[in-house]
């Protein structure tokens, strides 16, 4: 067991039982011309998370620990995309519309791919999800929770984008299922810096109501120490 300096209390990382979770580091959110940009967002705001996630991936891979990537995307026929999600607002392009990286947020299109800098390695889990949270509607045989339990995973370390949307939703879902959750502050990002700050504060308030938070520097130093 390794103690990671964290807020509001240190996190006890259990080797082999702790999965690194990388939420939605897809071209559709991080690159121009994708879903994130279609909503009017400045995608460069997410780039600060890439190097910290790469460093965490390297640490997990060097130790042979489990890694789980998620992708927010829909079936090509959009049967898993509720009209309430597709039709709301006035985006420049809607989910399923053709864009410069293929059809927006559709599985198998270039935009739905994870960015090359963080590409999954052989054997890592890649979970396609139609919603914000990683436990809902993933159509995994048996379900993600059951697969994690089966693999003996009790601890989840969260990274990815965006902090207050898919990362926060997934961490809340995980907390309700009994996982010990840590979010890595510099390995997550938002289009809205203020929302990132407040989301992190909400997650760790009230004595760690959803989990705790640390930085990649603190986490990697503790692993190497
Ligand atoms: N728009 C936004 O901030 N996020 C999403 O729609 N999905 C994720 O957070 N991945």
PDB file of C-alpha atoms in Angstrom, residues 15-161:
ATOM      1  CA  UNK A  15      -1.192  -1.808  -5.912  1.00  0.00           C
ATOM      2  CA  UNK A  16      -2.908  -3.977  -8.497  1.00  0.00           C
ATOM      3  CA  UNK A  17      -6.354  -3.056  -7.161  1.00  0.00           C
ATOM      4  CA  UNK A  18      -6.189   0.545  -8.343  1.00  0.00           C
ATOM      5  CA  UNK A  19      -7.184   1.323 -11.920  1.00  0.00           C
ATOM      6  CA  UNK A  20      -6.168   4.509 -13.687  1.00  0.00           C
ATOM      7  CA  UNK A  21      -9.297   5.882 -15.374  1.00  0.00           C
ATOM      8  CA  UNK A  22      -8.825   8.193 -18.372  1.00  0.00           C
ATOM      9  CA  UNK A  23     -12.132   9.832 -19.255  1.00  0.00           C
ATOM     10  CA  UNK A  24     -12.921  10.846 -22.854  1.00  0.00           C
ATOM     11  CA  UNK A  25      -9.521  12.121 -24.059  1.00  0.00           C
ATOM     12  CA  UNK A  26     -10.966  12.018 -27.574  1.00  0.00           C
ATOM     13  CA  UNK A  27     -10.270  14.146 -30.602  1.00  0.00           C
ATOM     14  CA  UNK A  28     -13.940  15.231 -30.459  1.00  0.00           C
ATOM     15  CA  UNK A  29     -13.283  17.118 -27.209  1.00  0.00           C
ATOM     16  CA  UNK A  30      -9.621  18.096 -27.522  1.00  0.00           C
ATOM     17  CA  UNK A  31      -9.163  19.052 -31.186  1.00  0.00           C
ATOM     18  CA  UNK A  32     -10.744  21.798 -33.312  1.00  0.00           C
ATOM     19  CA  UNK A  33     -13.738  20.735 -35.423  1.00  0.00           C
ATOM     20  CA  UNK A  34     -15.160  18.212 -32.949  1.00  0.00           C
ATOM     21  CA  UNK A  35     -18.111  18.021 -30.573  1.00  0.00           C
ATOM     22  CA  UNK A  36     -16.547  20.270 -27.925  1.00  0.00           C
ATOM     23  CA  UNK A  37     -15.797  22.972 -30.460  1.00  0.00           C
ATOM     24  CA  UNK A  38     -19.315  22.644 -31.963  1.00  0.00           C
ATOM     25  CA  UNK A  39     -20.680  23.703 -28.562  1.00  0.00           C
ATOM     26  CA  UNK A  40     -18.661  26.908 -28.797  1.00  0.00           C
ATOM     27  CA  UNK A  41     -15.779  25.862 -26.531  1.00  0.00           C
ATOM     28  CA  UNK A  42     -12.076  26.766 -26.688  1.00  0.00           C
ATOM     29  CA  UNK A  43     -10.524  23.298 -26.957  1.00  0.00           C
ATOM     30  CA  UNK A  44      -7.019  24.509 -26.044  1.00  0.00           C
ATOM     31  CA  UNK A  45      -8.269  24.802 -22.443  1.00  0.00           C
ATOM     32  CA  UNK A  46      -8.103  20.989 -22.233  1.00  0.00           C
ATOM     33  CA  UNK A  47      -4.511  20.594 -23.408  1.00  0.00           C
ATOM     34  CA  UNK A  48      -2.905  21.064 -19.977  1.00  0.00           C
ATOM     35  CA  UNK A  49      -4.164  17.617 -18.908  1.00  0.00           C
ATOM     36  CA  UNK A  50      -2.384  15.691 -21.685  1.00  0.00           C
ATOM     37  CA  UNK A  51       1.187  15.589 -20.290  1.00  0.00           C
ATOM     38  CA  UNK A  52       0.136  14.677 -16.709  1.00  0.00           C
ATOM     39  CA  UNK A  53      -2.089  11.860 -18.026  1.00  0.00           C
ATOM     40  CA  UNK A  54       0.773  10.586 -20.212  1.00  0.00           C
ATOM     41  CA  UNK A  55       3.053  10.492 -17.155  1.00  0.00           C
ATOM     42  CA  UNK A  56       0.454   8.594 -15.109  1.00  0.00           C
ATOM     43  CA  UNK A  57      -0.131   6.137 -17.961  1.00  0.00           C
ATOM     44  CA  UNK A  58       3.622   5.473 -18.111  1.00  0.00           C
ATOM     45  CA  UNK A  59       3.725   4.819 -14.360  1.00  0.00           C
ATOM     46  CA  UNK A  60       0.744   2.445 -14.464  1.00  0.00           C
ATOM     47  CA  UNK A  61       2.080   0.609 -17.517  1.00  0.00           C
ATOM     48  CA  UNK A  62       5.546   0.210 -15.977  1.00  0.00           C
ATOM     49  CA  UNK A  63       3.918  -1.542 -13.007  1.00  0.00           C
ATOM     50  CA  UNK A  64       1.440  -3.609 -15.013  1.00  0.00           C
ATOM     51  CA  UNK A  65      -1.503  -2.012 -13.189  1.00  0.00           C
ATOM     52  CA  UNK A  66      -4.974  -1.800 -14.778  1.00  0.00           C
ATOM     53  CA  UNK A  67      -5.865   1.114 -17.066  1.00  0.00           C
ATOM     54  CA  UNK A  68      -9.366   1.977 -18.268  1.00  0.00           C
ATOM     55  CA  UNK A  69     -10.123   4.500 -21.025  1.00  0.00           C
ATOM     56  CA  UNK A  70     -13.615   5.776 -21.792  1.00  0.00           C
ATOM     57  CA  UNK A  71     -15.022   7.304 -24.969  1.00  0.00           C
ATOM     58  CA  UNK A  72     -18.284   9.232 -25.145  1.00  0.00           C
ATOM     59  CA  UNK A  73     -19.853   8.144 -28.427  1.00  0.00           C
ATOM     60  CA  UNK A  74     -23.006   6.815 -30.006  1.00  0.00           C
ATOM     61  CA  UNK A  75     -23.999   4.029 -32.362  1.00  0.00           C
ATOM     62  CA  UNK A  76     -24.071   5.114 -36.026  1.00  0.00           C
ATOM     63  CA  UNK A  77     -27.898   4.895 -36.047  1.00  0.00           C
ATOM     64  CA  UNK A  78     -27.978   7.144 -32.924  1.00  0.00           C
ATOM     65  CA  UNK A  79     -30.366   4.671 -31.260  1.00  0.00           C
ATOM     66  CA  UNK A  80     -28.505   5.289 -27.983  1.00  0.00           C
ATOM     67  CA  UNK A  81     -28.584   9.081 -28.286  1.00  0.00           C
ATOM     68  CA  UNK A  82     -31.702  10.518 -26.673  1.00  0.00           C
ATOM     69  CA  UNK A  83     -33.327  13.374 -28.623  1.00  0.00           C
ATOM     70  CA  UNK A  84     -32.973  15.476 -25.459  1.00  0.00           C
ATOM     71  CA  UNK A  85     -29.182  15.223 -25.899  1.00  0.00           C
ATOM     72  CA  UNK A  86     -29.042  15.697 -29.666  1.00  0.00           C
ATOM     73  CA  UNK A  87     -31.582  18.460 -30.096  1.00  0.00           C
ATOM     74  CA  UNK A  88     -30.873  20.800 -27.239  1.00  0.00           C
ATOM     75  CA  UNK A  89     -29.250  24.164 -27.744  1.00  0.00           C
ATOM     76  CA  UNK A  90     -27.966  25.762 -30.903  1.00  0.00           C
ATOM     77  CA  UNK A  91     -24.654  23.994 -31.618  1.00  0.00           C
ATOM     78  CA  UNK A  92     -22.860  24.636 -34.926  1.00  0.00           C
ATOM     79  CA  UNK A  93     -23.095  20.873 -35.577  1.00  0.00           C
ATOM     80  CA  UNK A  94     -25.214  18.238 -33.822  1.00  0.00           C
ATOM     81  CA  UNK A  95     -24.246  14.719 -32.707  1.00  0.00           C
ATOM     82  CA  UNK A  96     -24.193  12.517 -35.829  1.00  0.00           C
ATOM     83  CA  UNK A  97     -23.665  15.426 -38.255  1.00  0.00           C
ATOM     84  CA  UNK A  98     -20.656  15.171 -40.581  1.00  0.00           C
ATOM     85  CA  UNK A  99     -17.723  17.344 -39.526  1.00  0.00           C
ATOM     86  CA  UNK A 100     -14.019  17.590 -40.328  1.00  0.00           C
ATOM     87  CA  UNK A 101     -13.288  14.501 -38.160  1.00  0.00           C
ATOM     88  CA  UNK A 102     -16.251  12.461 -39.385  1.00  0.00           C
ATOM     89  CA  UNK A 103     -19.684  12.258 -37.789  1.00  0.00           C
ATOM     90  CA  UNK A 104     -19.708  14.014 -34.435  1.00  0.00           C
ATOM     91  CA  UNK A 105     -19.489  11.731 -31.390  1.00  0.00           C
ATOM     92  CA  UNK A 106     -20.201   8.559 -33.408  1.00  0.00           C
ATOM     93  CA  UNK A 107     -18.308   5.340 -32.650  1.00  0.00           C
ATOM     94  CA  UNK A 108     -15.772   4.386 -35.301  1.00  0.00           C
ATOM     95  CA  UNK A 109     -15.366   7.937 -36.650  1.00  0.00           C
ATOM     96  CA  UNK A 110     -11.940   9.633 -36.380  1.00  0.00           C
ATOM     97  CA  UNK A 111     -13.277  12.206 -33.928  1.00  0.00           C
ATOM     98  CA  UNK A 112     -14.336   9.506 -31.457  1.00  0.00           C
ATOM     99  CA  UNK A 113     -10.770   8.169 -31.267  1.00  0.00           C
ATOM    100  CA  UNK A 114      -8.615   8.841 -28.257  1.00  0.00           C
ATOM    101  CA  UNK A 115      -5.890  11.379 -29.112  1.00  0.00           C
ATOM    102  CA  UNK A 116      -2.661   9.715 -30.344  1.00  0.00           C
ATOM    103  CA  UNK A 117      -0.604  11.007 -27.377  1.00  0.00           C
ATOM    104  CA  UNK A 118      -2.779   8.945 -25.002  1.00  0.00           C
ATOM    105  CA  UNK A 119      -3.663   6.000 -27.266  1.00  0.00           C
ATOM    106  CA  UNK A 120      -4.681   2.876 -25.332  1.00  0.00           C
ATOM    107  CA  UNK A 121      -2.091   0.091 -25.162  1.00  0.00           C
ATOM    108  CA  UNK A 122      -2.899  -3.542 -25.879  1.00  0.00           C
ATOM    109  CA  UNK A 123      -4.887  -5.090 -23.052  1.00  0.00           C
ATOM    110  CA  UNK A 124      -6.181  -1.815 -21.606  1.00  0.00           C
ATOM    111  CA  UNK A 125      -9.932  -1.511 -21.250  1.00  0.00           C
ATOM    112  CA  UNK A 126     -11.718   0.870 -23.627  1.00  0.00           C
ATOM    113  CA  UNK A 127     -15.309   1.577 -22.597  1.00  0.00           C
ATOM    114  CA  UNK A 128     -17.693   3.286 -25.023  1.00  0.00           C
ATOM    115  CA  UNK A 129     -20.414   5.141 -23.157  1.00  0.00           C
ATOM    116  CA  UNK A 130     -23.426   7.052 -24.516  1.00  0.00           C
ATOM    117  CA  UNK A 131     -23.771   9.262 -21.447  1.00  0.00           C
ATOM    118  CA  UNK A 132     -21.604  11.281 -19.145  1.00  0.00           C
ATOM    119  CA  UNK A 133     -21.094   8.611 -16.484  1.00  0.00           C
ATOM    120  CA  UNK A 134     -18.982   5.538 -17.198  1.00  0.00           C
ATOM    121  CA  UNK A 135     -21.292   3.051 -15.478  1.00  0.00           C
ATOM    122  CA  UNK A 136     -24.457   3.914 -17.398  1.00  0.00           C
ATOM    123  CA  UNK A 137     -25.543   2.282 -20.647  1.00  0.00           C
ATOM    124  CA  UNK A 138     -22.160   0.916 -21.700  1.00  0.00           C
ATOM    125  CA  UNK A 139     -23.689  -2.362 -22.943  1.00  0.00           C
ATOM    126  CA  UNK A 140     -20.721  -4.289 -21.571  1.00  0.00           C
ATOM    127  CA  UNK A 141     -21.703  -7.909 -21.047  1.00  0.00           C
ATOM    128  CA  UNK A 142     -22.259  -8.126 -17.299  1.00  0.00           C
ATOM    129  CA  UNK A 143     -21.698  -4.398 -16.779  1.00  0.00           C
ATOM    130  CA  UNK A 144     -18.623  -2.357 -15.918  1.00  0.00           C
ATOM    131  CA  UNK A 145     -19.117  -2.571 -12.141  1.00  0.00           C
ATOM    132  CA  UNK A 146     -19.257  -6.347 -12.268  1.00  0.00           C
ATOM    133  CA  UNK A 147     -16.160  -6.481 -14.478  1.00  0.00           C
ATOM    134  CA  UNK A 148     -14.217  -4.242 -12.114  1.00  0.00           C
ATOM    135  CA  UNK A 149     -15.306  -6.340  -9.140  1.00  0.00           C
ATOM    136  CA  UNK A 150     -14.294  -9.471 -11.018  1.00  0.00           C
ATOM    137  CA  UNK A 151     -10.850  -8.001 -11.635  1.00  0.00           C
ATOM    138  CA  UNK A 152     -10.472  -7.192  -7.929  1.00  0.00           C
ATOM    139  CA  UNK A 153     -10.410  -3.426  -8.524  1.00  0.00           C
ATOM    140  CA  UNK A 154     -11.462  -1.446  -5.458  1.00  0.00           C
ATOM    141  CA  UNK A 155      -9.746   1.914  -6.097  1.00  0.00           C
ATOM    142  CA  UNK A 156     -10.145   4.295  -9.063  1.00  0.00           C
ATOM    143  CA  UNK A 157      -7.840   7.202  -9.942  1.00  0.00           C
ATOM    144  CA  UNK A 158      -9.668   9.681 -12.182  1.00  0.00           C
ATOM    145  CA  UNK A 159      -8.216  11.802 -14.981  1.00  0.00           C
ATOM    146  CA  UNK A 160      -9.545  13.223 -18.249  1.00  0.00           C
ATOM    147  CA  UNK A 161     -12.130  15.692 -19.482  1.00  0.00           C
TER     148      UNK A 161
END
